[in-house]
Amino acid sequence: MVRDNELGAFLRASRARVEPADVGFAGGVSGRRVHGLRREEVAVLAGVSADYYARLEQGRERNPSAQVIGAIGRALRLPLDAREHLYKLAGLNPGLGQDGSRDLVHPSLLQMLEAFPRAAAYVLGRAFDVLATNPIADALLSPFGAERNMVRILFTHPQSKAVFTDWQLLQRSTVYALRLNAGRFPDDAGIKELVAELGKTSPEFRALWETHSVGNLTRAFKVFVHPEVGRIELTYQTFDVVDAPGQVLLVGTPEPGSRSEDALTYLASTAGPV
């Protein structure tokens, strides 16, 4: 182990604080020699090789990219200040502190999420990171583990086709809305990094992005296929957050008396606090 490896120490401490069950891995103490996540589990969640992550944590890899550090920060569910610290330890300066206020959800908006006990409600940031959820929305997104960026989910997560029946339609509308945000917030580092990353890794994203089509996230009908309760049909309304430009509140409601309403009622009864 390399001495004075502050980055490695921070990564080890951070993964020890993540409950495996919270990110889709089998929980419990039995059979685990470490608290929290194993190295290879962090690697899977971040989309890097286990060997690369081990070298990073051991101090034998000294030049990680901003994309890799960002993916590891998301895998470890680090809050904004911890993510900024992680970048600095890696010798990077993405300017999270400067732009970080765009990702802060006002306490009154967090309280509003709880006002929808039978609906899926969540807040998206400018780059369509899921910034906050109510318990039902958290349950609907559970098949995607630690990933909380809707664009990455639609273009890179292996479960996206299974969960979203209108997967390609959602891909198009989400890319068009992201390009609209890119025009509204041309200096937003999060959007720039996301577009650069997916432009390299996803031919489907790149093709849609290069059409230069734009569109708002508006009222939409979405169908989820949840692994626990099956098909859920929701009508979504989108609301701009006036005091946080770029943030939107989405609320998905089922048809009254429908099977989807029963499914959400069940999810609400089993979901714990987020």
PDB file of N, CA and C in Angstrom, residues 150-157 160 167 170-172 174-175 198 201-202 204-206 208:
ATOM      1  N   MET A 150     -30.862   9.786 -15.175  1.00  0.00           N
ATOM      2  CA  MET A 150     -31.835   9.162 -16.061  1.00  0.00           C
ATOM      3  C   MET A 150     -31.299   8.955 -17.474  1.00  0.00           C
ATOM      4  N   VAL A 151     -30.398   9.811 -17.919  1.00  0.00           N
ATOM      5  CA  VAL A 151     -29.853   9.634 -19.264  1.00  0.00           C
ATOM      6  C   VAL A 151     -28.947   8.399 -19.298  1.00  0.00           C
ATOM      7  N   ARG A 152     -28.091   8.263 -18.296  1.00  0.00           N
ATOM      8  CA  ARG A 152     -27.237   7.064 -18.235  1.00  0.00           C
ATOM      9  C   ARG A 152     -28.084   5.800 -18.118  1.00  0.00           C
ATOM     10  N   ILE A 153     -29.135   5.877 -17.327  1.00  0.00           N
ATOM     11  CA  ILE A 153     -30.012   4.710 -17.184  1.00  0.00           C
ATOM     12  C   ILE A 153     -30.562   4.284 -18.533  1.00  0.00           C
ATOM     13  N   LEU A 154     -31.071   5.249 -19.294  1.00  0.00           N
ATOM     14  CA  LEU A 154     -31.731   4.927 -20.566  1.00  0.00           C
ATOM     15  C   LEU A 154     -30.763   4.418 -21.629  1.00  0.00           C
ATOM     16  N   PHE A 155     -29.498   4.855 -21.554  1.00  0.00           N
ATOM     17  CA  PHE A 155     -28.559   4.493 -22.618  1.00  0.00           C
ATOM     18  C   PHE A 155     -27.502   3.480 -22.204  1.00  0.00           C
ATOM     19  N   THR A 156     -27.324   3.231 -20.924  1.00  0.00           N
ATOM     20  CA  THR A 156     -26.238   2.334 -20.529  1.00  0.00           C
ATOM     21  C   THR A 156     -26.658   1.231 -19.574  1.00  0.00           C
ATOM     22  N   HIS A 157     -27.787   1.378 -18.880  1.00  0.00           N
ATOM     23  CA  HIS A 157     -28.119   0.372 -17.868  1.00  0.00           C
ATOM     24  C   HIS A 157     -28.801  -0.834 -18.518  1.00  0.00           C
ATOM     25  N   SER A 160     -32.757  -1.125 -18.416  1.00  0.00           N
ATOM     26  CA  SER A 160     -33.657  -0.066 -18.898  1.00  0.00           C
ATOM     27  C   SER A 160     -34.680  -0.592 -19.896  1.00  0.00           C
ATOM     28  N   TRP A 167     -39.083   2.408 -24.236  1.00  0.00           N
ATOM     29  CA  TRP A 167     -37.679   2.735 -24.009  1.00  0.00           C
ATOM     30  C   TRP A 167     -37.131   3.700 -25.066  1.00  0.00           C
ATOM     31  N   LEU A 170     -38.632   7.198 -24.806  1.00  0.00           N
ATOM     32  CA  LEU A 170     -38.053   7.907 -23.669  1.00  0.00           C
ATOM     33  C   LEU A 170     -36.634   8.367 -23.972  1.00  0.00           C
ATOM     34  N   GLN A 171     -35.875   7.543 -24.689  1.00  0.00           N
ATOM     35  CA  GLN A 171     -34.533   7.959 -25.080  1.00  0.00           C
ATOM     36  C   GLN A 171     -34.590   9.254 -25.889  1.00  0.00           C
ATOM     37  N   ARG A 172     -35.454   9.285 -26.888  1.00  0.00           N
ATOM     38  CA  ARG A 172     -35.534  10.468 -27.750  1.00  0.00           C
ATOM     39  C   ARG A 172     -35.962  11.701 -26.963  1.00  0.00           C
ATOM     40  N   THR A 174     -35.832  12.352 -23.841  1.00  0.00           N
ATOM     41  CA  THR A 174     -34.870  12.762 -22.815  1.00  0.00           C
ATOM     42  C   THR A 174     -33.673  13.464 -23.441  1.00  0.00           C
ATOM     43  N   VAL A 175     -33.173  12.960 -24.561  1.00  0.00           N
ATOM     44  CA  VAL A 175     -32.051  13.623 -25.236  1.00  0.00           C
ATOM     45  C   VAL A 175     -32.467  14.994 -25.751  1.00  0.00           C
ATOM     46  N   LEU A 198     -21.279  10.149 -22.801  1.00  0.00           N
ATOM     47  CA  LEU A 198     -22.176   9.284 -23.567  1.00  0.00           C
ATOM     48  C   LEU A 198     -21.929   9.395 -25.069  1.00  0.00           C
ATOM     49  N   THR A 201     -19.438   6.664 -25.453  1.00  0.00           N
ATOM     50  CA  THR A 201     -19.773   5.293 -25.057  1.00  0.00           C
ATOM     51  C   THR A 201     -21.063   4.764 -25.659  1.00  0.00           C
ATOM     52  N   SER A 202     -21.944   5.659 -26.154  1.00  0.00           N
ATOM     53  CA  SER A 202     -23.246   5.209 -26.652  1.00  0.00           C
ATOM     54  C   SER A 202     -23.507   5.730 -28.060  1.00  0.00           C
ATOM     55  N   GLU A 204     -26.121   5.204 -29.797  1.00  0.00           N
ATOM     56  CA  GLU A 204     -27.518   5.633 -29.848  1.00  0.00           C
ATOM     57  C   GLU A 204     -27.674   7.057 -29.337  1.00  0.00           C
ATOM     58  N   PHE A 205     -26.998   7.356 -28.216  1.00  0.00           N
ATOM     59  CA  PHE A 205     -27.056   8.724 -27.693  1.00  0.00           C
ATOM     60  C   PHE A 205     -26.446   9.694 -28.692  1.00  0.00           C
ATOM     61  N   ARG A 206     -25.289   9.347 -29.215  1.00  0.00           N
ATOM     62  CA  ARG A 206     -24.591  10.247 -30.142  1.00  0.00           C
ATOM     63  C   ARG A 206     -25.449  10.558 -31.359  1.00  0.00           C
ATOM     64  N   LEU A 208     -28.755  10.525 -31.622  1.00  0.00           N
ATOM     65  CA  LEU A 208     -29.864  11.405 -31.261  1.00  0.00           C
ATOM     66  C   LEU A 208     -29.379  12.813 -30.964  1.00  0.00           C
TER      67      LEU A 208
END
